[in-house]
mmCIF file of C-alpha atoms in Angstrom:
data_model
loop_
_atom_site.group_PDB
_atom_site.id
_atom_site.type_symbol
_atom_site.label_atom_id
_atom_site.label_comp_id
_atom_site.label_asym_id
_atom_site.label_seq_id
_atom_site.Cartn_x
_atom_site.Cartn_y
_atom_site.Cartn_z
ATOM 1 C CA UNK A 27 8.068 14.791 20.117
ATOM 2 C CA UNK A 28 5.602 11.879 20.202
ATOM 3 C CA UNK A 29 3.129 13.783 22.389
ATOM 4 C CA UNK A 30 2.540 16.494 19.780
ATOM 5 C CA UNK A 31 2.028 14.139 16.832
ATOM 6 C CA UNK A 32 -1.716 14.816 16.666
ATOM 7 C CA UNK A 33 -1.019 18.488 15.765
ATOM 8 C CA UNK A 34 1.478 17.638 12.978
ATOM 9 C CA UNK A 35 0.855 17.775 9.268
ATOM 10 C CA UNK A 36 0.822 14.443 7.455
ATOM 11 C CA UNK A 37 4.264 14.992 5.952
ATOM 12 C CA UNK A 38 5.864 15.846 9.283
ATOM 13 C CA UNK A 39 4.138 12.856 10.906
ATOM 14 C CA UNK A 40 5.660 10.425 8.390
ATOM 15 C CA UNK A 41 9.086 11.998 8.813
ATOM 16 C CA UNK A 42 8.766 11.797 12.610
ATOM 17 C CA UNK A 43 7.715 8.131 12.389
ATOM 18 C CA UNK A 44 10.715 7.346 10.180
ATOM 19 C CA UNK A 45 13.155 9.110 12.514
ATOM 20 C CA UNK A 46 11.617 7.346 15.531
ATOM 21 C CA UNK A 47 11.938 3.921 13.874
ATOM 22 C CA UNK A 48 15.531 4.578 12.721
ATOM 23 C CA UNK A 49 16.712 5.712 16.163
ATOM 24 C CA UNK A 50 14.871 2.883 17.927
ATOM 25 C CA UNK A 51 16.332 0.306 15.525
ATOM 26 C CA UNK A 52 19.853 1.682 16.062
ATOM 27 C CA UNK A 53 19.445 1.560 19.857
ATOM 28 C CA UNK A 54 18.206 -2.042 19.844
ATOM 29 C CA UNK A 55 20.846 -3.118 17.294
ATOM 30 C CA UNK A 56 23.635 -1.957 19.616
ATOM 31 C CA UNK A 57 21.991 -3.105 22.840
ATOM 32 C CA UNK A 58 20.773 -6.546 21.721
ATOM 33 C CA UNK A 59 23.511 -7.494 19.241
ATOM 34 C CA UNK A 60 24.609 -10.543 21.256
ATOM 35 C CA UNK A 61 21.017 -11.755 21.676
ATOM 36 C CA UNK A 62 20.338 -12.310 17.977
ATOM 37 C CA UNK A 63 18.436 -9.068 17.342
ATOM 38 C CA UNK A 64 16.507 -9.449 14.066
ATOM 39 C CA UNK A 65 14.415 -6.311 13.684
ATOM 40 C CA UNK A 66 11.655 -4.328 15.345
ATOM 41 C CA UNK A 67 8.009 -3.621 14.521
ATOM 42 C CA UNK A 68 6.103 -0.559 15.784
ATOM 43 C CA UNK A 69 2.310 -0.792 16.124
ATOM 44 C CA UNK A 70 0.487 2.408 17.032
ATOM 45 C CA UNK A 71 -2.962 2.187 18.612
ATOM 46 C CA UNK A 72 -5.114 5.088 19.922
ATOM 47 C CA UNK A 73 -4.251 4.249 23.544
ATOM 48 C CA UNK A 74 -0.612 3.126 23.410
ATOM 49 C CA UNK A 75 2.346 2.266 21.188
ATOM 50 C CA UNK A 76 3.435 -1.383 21.005
ATOM 51 C CA UNK A 77 7.034 -2.206 20.055
ATOM 52 C CA UNK A 78 7.693 -5.842 19.100
ATOM 53 C CA UNK A 79 11.368 -6.852 19.224
ATOM 54 C CA UNK A 80 12.236 -9.875 17.072
ATOM 55 C CA UNK A 81 15.222 -11.873 18.286
ATOM 56 C CA UNK A 82 16.570 -15.425 18.328
ATOM 57 C CA UNK A 83 17.264 -15.407 22.105
ATOM 58 C CA UNK A 84 14.089 -13.948 23.576
ATOM 59 C CA UNK A 85 14.932 -15.057 27.103
ATOM 60 C CA UNK A 86 18.047 -12.866 27.101
ATOM 61 C CA UNK A 87 15.997 -9.946 25.766
ATOM 62 C CA UNK A 88 13.478 -10.301 28.606
ATOM 63 C CA UNK A 89 16.195 -10.721 31.237
ATOM 64 C CA UNK A 90 15.819 -12.160 34.707
ATOM 65 C CA UNK A 91 12.171 -11.753 35.786
ATOM 66 C CA UNK A 92 11.644 -9.304 32.892
ATOM 67 C CA UNK A 93 14.124 -6.773 34.284
ATOM 68 C CA UNK A 94 15.919 -6.039 31.013
ATOM 69 C CA UNK A 95 12.765 -5.413 28.969
ATOM 70 C CA UNK A 96 11.522 -3.063 31.710
ATOM 71 C CA UNK A 97 14.803 -1.140 31.527
ATOM 72 C CA UNK A 98 14.502 -0.839 27.731
ATOM 73 C CA UNK A 99 10.886 0.321 28.109
ATOM 74 C CA UNK A 100 11.992 3.021 30.551
ATOM 75 C CA UNK A 101 14.783 4.192 28.209
ATOM 76 C CA UNK A 102 12.412 4.432 25.219
ATOM 77 C CA UNK A 103 9.748 6.182 27.289
ATOM 78 C CA UNK A 104 12.140 8.861 28.573
ATOM 79 C CA UNK A 105 13.951 9.398 25.269
ATOM 80 C CA UNK A 106 10.817 9.848 23.132
ATOM 81 C CA UNK A 107 8.686 11.608 25.754
ATOM 82 C CA UNK A 108 5.952 8.979 26.122
ATOM 83 C CA UNK A 109 3.434 9.185 28.958
ATOM 84 C CA UNK A 110 3.437 6.524 31.671
ATOM 85 C CA UNK A 111 2.008 3.292 30.283
ATOM 86 C CA UNK A 112 1.801 4.694 26.731
ATOM 87 C CA UNK A 113 4.555 2.450 25.377
ATOM 88 C CA UNK A 114 4.941 -1.310 25.773
ATOM 89 C CA UNK A 115 7.816 -3.548 24.622
ATOM 90 C CA UNK A 116 7.373 -7.209 23.682
ATOM 91 C CA UNK A 117 9.869 -9.872 22.614
ATOM 92 C CA UNK A 118 9.056 -12.263 19.774
ATOM 93 C CA UNK A 119 11.138 -15.283 18.770
ATOM 94 C CA UNK A 120 12.296 -15.575 15.151
ATOM 95 C CA UNK A 121 10.626 -18.685 13.705
ATOM 96 C CA UNK A 122 13.407 -19.630 11.297
ATOM 97 C CA UNK A 123 16.682 -17.828 11.958
ATOM 98 C CA UNK A 124 18.232 -19.396 8.863
ATOM 99 C CA UNK A 125 15.922 -17.190 6.753
ATOM 100 C CA UNK A 126 16.630 -13.987 8.726
ATOM 101 C CA UNK A 127 19.418 -11.891 7.194
ATOM 102 C CA UNK A 128 19.912 -9.753 10.316
ATOM 103 C CA UNK A 129 20.379 -12.797 12.555
ATOM 104 C CA UNK A 130 22.898 -14.313 10.118
ATOM 105 C CA UNK A 131 24.802 -11.017 9.784
ATOM 106 C CA UNK A 132 25.106 -10.790 13.580
ATOM 107 C CA UNK A 133 26.219 -14.423 13.720
ATOM 108 C CA UNK A 134 28.918 -13.790 11.096
ATOM 109 C CA UNK A 135 30.013 -10.638 12.922
ATOM 110 C CA UNK A 136 30.678 -12.521 16.159
ATOM 111 C CA UNK A 137 32.417 -15.351 14.293
ATOM 112 C CA UNK A 138 34.858 -12.856 12.794
ATOM 113 C CA UNK A 139 35.366 -11.121 16.145
ATOM 114 C CA UNK A 140 36.168 -14.537 17.672
ATOM 115 C CA UNK A 141 39.014 -14.948 15.167
ATOM 116 C CA UNK A 142 37.476 -17.472 12.770
ATOM 117 C CA UNK A 143 38.851 -17.410 9.207
ATOM 118 C CA UNK A 144 36.759 -15.318 6.811
ATOM 119 C CA UNK A 145 36.212 -18.062 4.222
ATOM 120 C CA UNK A 146 35.225 -20.642 6.797
ATOM 121 C CA UNK A 147 32.831 -18.274 8.581
ATOM 122 C CA UNK A 148 31.143 -17.134 5.353
ATOM 123 C CA UNK A 149 30.764 -20.618 3.892
ATOM 124 C CA UNK A 150 29.304 -21.781 7.220
ATOM 125 C CA UNK A 151 26.645 -19.022 7.050
ATOM 126 C CA UNK A 152 25.838 -19.792 3.392
ATOM 127 C CA UNK A 153 25.450 -23.508 4.114
ATOM 128 C CA UNK A 154 23.251 -22.858 7.164
ATOM 129 C CA UNK A 155 20.979 -20.532 5.153
ATOM 130 C CA UNK A 156 20.635 -22.976 2.248
ATOM 131 C CA UNK A 157 19.773 -25.814 4.655
ATOM 132 C CA UNK A 158 16.938 -23.630 5.994
ATOM 133 C CA UNK A 159 15.062 -24.016 2.635
ATOM 134 C CA UNK A 160 16.234 -20.663 1.225
ATOM 135 C CA UNK A 161 16.299 -20.292 -2.562
ATOM 136 C CA UNK A 162 19.621 -18.496 -2.534
ATOM 137 C CA UNK A 163 22.173 -16.713 -0.374
ATOM 138 C CA UNK A 164 24.967 -14.211 -0.927
ATOM 139 C CA UNK A 165 27.521 -12.963 1.605
ATOM 140 C CA UNK A 166 29.863 -10.045 0.802
ATOM 141 C CA UNK A 167 32.734 -9.192 3.143
ATOM 142 C CA UNK A 168 34.888 -6.149 2.389
ATOM 143 C CA UNK A 169 37.812 -4.510 4.137
ATOM 144 C CA UNK A 170 41.352 -5.429 5.163
ATOM 145 C CA UNK A 171 40.779 -9.161 5.295
ATOM 146 C CA UNK A 172 44.392 -10.282 4.816
ATOM 147 C CA UNK A 173 47.278 -7.864 4.686
ATOM 148 C CA UNK A 174 47.127 -4.091 4.365
ATOM 149 C CA UNK A 175 45.304 -4.069 1.042
ATOM 150 C CA UNK A 176 41.516 -3.802 1.312
ATOM 151 C CA UNK A 177 39.442 -6.060 -0.905
ATOM 152 C CA UNK A 178 35.993 -7.588 -1.131
ATOM 153 C CA UNK A 179 35.097 -11.292 -1.109
ATOM 154 C CA UNK A 180 31.771 -12.624 -2.327
ATOM 155 C CA UNK A 181 30.300 -16.002 -1.351
ATOM 156 C CA UNK A 182 27.045 -17.249 -2.821
ATOM 157 C CA UNK A 183 24.867 -20.224 -3.522
ATOM 158 C CA UNK A 184 21.507 -20.841 -5.159
ATOM 159 C CA UNK A 185 19.255 -18.355 -6.940
ATOM 160 C CA UNK A 186 19.244 -14.614 -6.247
ATOM 161 C CA UNK A 187 17.014 -11.864 -7.731
ATOM 162 C CA UNK A 188 18.349 -8.331 -7.195
ATOM 163 C CA UNK A 189 16.169 -6.138 -9.445
ATOM 164 C CA UNK A 190 12.504 -5.373 -9.871
ATOM 165 C CA UNK A 191 9.592 -5.912 -7.533
ATOM 166 C CA UNK A 192 10.583 -9.522 -6.845
ATOM 167 C CA UNK A 193 13.979 -8.302 -5.613
ATOM 168 C CA UNK A 194 12.245 -6.091 -3.056
ATOM 169 C CA UNK A 195 9.719 -8.699 -1.914
ATOM 170 C CA UNK A 196 11.774 -11.896 -1.947
ATOM 171 C CA UNK A 197 15.213 -10.639 -0.847
ATOM 172 C CA UNK A 198 16.054 -10.044 2.816
ATOM 173 C CA UNK A 199 19.200 -7.912 3.199
ATOM 174 C CA UNK A 200 21.221 -6.955 6.277
ATOM 175 C CA UNK A 201 24.432 -4.899 6.628
ATOM 176 C CA UNK A 202 26.742 -4.895 9.653
ATOM 177 C CA UNK A 203 30.094 -3.265 10.477
ATOM 178 C CA UNK A 204 32.770 -5.137 12.418
ATOM 179 C CA UNK A 205 35.506 -3.206 14.221
ATOM 180 C CA UNK A 206 38.488 -5.547 13.830
ATOM 181 C CA UNK A 207 42.015 -4.853 15.015
ATOM 182 C CA UNK A 208 43.267 -4.137 11.485
ATOM 183 C CA UNK A 209 40.334 -1.864 10.650
ATOM 184 C CA UNK A 210 36.624 -1.775 9.916
ATOM 185 C CA UNK A 211 35.123 -4.671 7.953
ATOM 186 C CA UNK A 212 31.752 -4.509 6.220
ATOM 187 C CA UNK A 213 29.343 -7.459 6.024
ATOM 188 C CA UNK A 214 26.344 -7.763 3.720
ATOM 189 C CA UNK A 215 24.056 -10.806 3.860
ATOM 190 C CA UNK A 216 21.346 -11.292 1.213
ATOM 191 C CA UNK A 217 18.845 -14.172 1.434
ATOM 192 C CA UNK A 218 16.381 -15.150 -1.305
ATOM 193 C CA UNK A 219 13.296 -16.331 0.570
ATOM 194 C CA UNK A 220 11.185 -19.268 -0.664
ATOM 195 C CA UNK A 221 7.593 -18.876 -1.872
ATOM 196 C CA UNK A 222 5.092 -19.753 0.854
ATOM 197 C CA UNK A 223 1.321 -19.657 0.075
ATOM 198 C CA UNK A 224 0.621 -19.145 3.809
ATOM 199 C CA UNK A 225 3.134 -16.287 4.079
ATOM 200 C CA UNK A 226 4.930 -17.689 7.149
ATOM 201 C CA UNK A 227 8.494 -18.320 5.937
ATOM 202 C CA UNK A 228 8.292 -16.354 2.683
ATOM 203 C CA UNK A 229 6.139 -14.076 0.512
ATOM 204 C CA UNK A 230 2.667 -15.156 -0.621
ATOM 205 C CA UNK A 231 3.107 -13.547 -4.047
ATOM 206 C CA UNK A 232 4.414 -16.090 -6.596
ATOM 207 C CA UNK A 233 7.300 -15.123 -8.845
ATOM 208 C CA UNK A 234 6.350 -13.771 -12.275
ATOM 209 C CA UNK A 235 8.490 -16.195 -14.279
ATOM 210 C CA UNK A 236 7.459 -19.384 -12.460
ATOM 211 C CA UNK A 237 5.244 -21.475 -14.741
ATOM 212 C CA UNK A 238 3.305 -24.343 -13.174
ATOM 213 C CA UNK A 239 2.561 -27.127 -15.681
ATOM 214 C CA UNK A 240 -0.494 -29.164 -14.703
ATOM 215 C CA UNK A 241 -0.789 -32.855 -15.512
ATOM 216 C CA UNK A 242 -2.934 -33.412 -18.632
ATOM 217 C CA UNK A 243 -6.295 -35.100 -18.212
ATOM 218 C CA UNK A 244 -6.512 -38.683 -19.415
ATOM 219 C CA UNK A 245 -8.201 -38.688 -22.840
ATOM 220 C CA UNK A 246 -10.727 -41.516 -23.522
ATOM 221 C CA UNK A 247 -10.117 -43.867 -26.463
ATOM 222 C CA UNK A 248 -12.278 -43.641 -29.668
ATOM 223 C CA UNK A 249 -13.837 -47.065 -28.934
ATOM 224 C CA UNK A 250 -15.066 -45.978 -25.521
ATOM 225 C CA UNK A 251 -16.455 -42.727 -27.003
ATOM 226 C CA UNK A 252 -18.341 -44.724 -29.692
ATOM 227 C CA UNK A 253 -19.730 -47.143 -27.099
ATOM 228 C CA UNK A 254 -20.886 -44.240 -24.946
ATOM 229 C CA UNK A 255 -22.625 -42.616 -27.933
ATOM 230 C CA UNK A 256 -24.377 -45.891 -28.875
ATOM 231 C CA UNK A 257 -25.496 -46.438 -25.276
ATOM 232 C CA UNK A 258 -26.838 -42.873 -25.138
ATOM 233 C CA UNK A 259 -28.720 -43.316 -28.444
ATOM 234 C CA UNK A 260 -30.219 -46.646 -27.268
ATOM 235 C CA UNK A 261 -31.300 -45.069 -23.973
ATOM 236 C CA UNK A 262 -32.875 -42.138 -25.842
ATOM 237 C CA UNK A 263 -34.748 -44.500 -28.209
ATOM 238 C CA UNK A 264 -36.016 -46.594 -25.284
ATOM 239 C CA UNK A 265 -37.182 -43.476 -23.469
ATOM 240 C CA UNK A 266 -38.980 -42.247 -26.607
ATOM 241 C CA UNK A 267 -40.710 -45.622 -27.097
ATOM 242 C CA UNK A 268 -41.804 -45.700 -23.448
ATOM 243 C CA UNK A 269 -43.190 -42.177 -23.746
ATOM 244 C CA UNK A 270 -45.115 -43.093 -26.927
ATOM 245 C CA UNK A 271 -46.566 -46.208 -25.298
ATOM 246 C CA UNK A 272 -47.623 -44.181 -22.269
ATOM 247 C CA UNK A 273 -49.346 -41.665 -24.563
ATOM 248 C CA UNK A 274 -51.275 -44.410 -26.441
ATOM 249 C CA UNK A 275 -52.381 -45.975 -23.161
ATOM 250 C CA UNK A 276 -53.639 -42.627 -21.937
ATOM 251 C CA UNK A 277 -55.625 -42.076 -25.169
ATOM 252 C CA UNK A 278 -57.233 -45.545 -24.876
ATOM 253 C CA UNK A 279 -58.281 -44.891 -21.280
ATOM 254 C CA UNK A 280 -59.771 -41.544 -22.251
ATOM 255 C CA UNK A 281 -61.762 -43.104 -25.143
ATOM 256 C CA UNK A 282 -63.070 -45.880 -22.895
ATOM 257 C CA UNK A 283 -64.262 -43.391 -20.295
ATOM 258 C CA UNK A 284 -66.221 -41.246 -22.854
ATOM 259 C CA UNK A 285 -68.121 -44.068 -24.856
ATOM 260 C CA UNK A 286 -71.815 -45.049 -23.926
ATOM 261 C CA UNK A 287 -72.357 -48.424 -22.176
ATOM 262 C CA UNK A 288 -72.816 -51.390 -24.534
ATOM 263 C CA UNK A 289 -76.506 -52.799 -24.799
ATOM 264 C CA UNK A 290 -77.215 -56.473 -25.349
ATOM 265 C CA UNK A 291 -79.428 -56.799 -28.586
ATOM 266 C CA UNK A 292 -81.457 -59.698 -27.116
ATOM 267 C CA UNK A 293 -82.553 -57.533 -24.173
ATOM 268 C CA UNK A 294 -83.460 -54.698 -26.528
ATOM 269 C CA UNK A 295 -85.860 -57.027 -28.459
ATOM 270 C CA UNK A 296 -87.692 -57.925 -25.252
ATOM 271 C CA UNK A 297 -86.467 -61.494 -24.869
#
């Protein structure tokens, strides 16, 4: 499939890329669930395809002496018909797992599988996310939580935008399914990321409704303005007087240079 991508039309190429990403994400979600899997990024270069796996426990993803990552590389290469050396897998650690919805959804999943009470597990996740400088968090758990009747429980804290462009940019959402003894339980974790001008822990784009009020400049008093005006006028008058004096001096020098030399009248009479 991947070998014949150069002959595809643009539409088929995009569809093939989407199917490849979806199947790869599903494989890694099931395989690396216990290692804090938090998403995958596919980078395609002319020579090879690089797959970056984001996880909280990168050492477990790599395995002993890199054995596990080599096994995953072999599985991906055979399944998607890559040539030898045409695909490379890397593991990248999640910088702040409190702001990663997928990592928190996996954490909540294993808490519920371990038998922890639903309320306690959800409130623990919400508190952990809010301590990681998130603007808001919402956890929804639905299914047969207690008894035979299915219901949904919602736990939230902080500020959460769900609509518009800001909802797409600022909100990180993850959904997981937990196979409990009484039935299947659904988990949805939504995290409102903080604004980060550097774009490391959150989006660079500021929210539309955030207004930053700058401190007003200190206004000078009327007395100081009057003193400044008087000083400026005095300086201008002094400069004008100096210029006028310089002009008069120049005229005098010019007149002295052009006049004939003075003759003593006694010498002119012959005495």
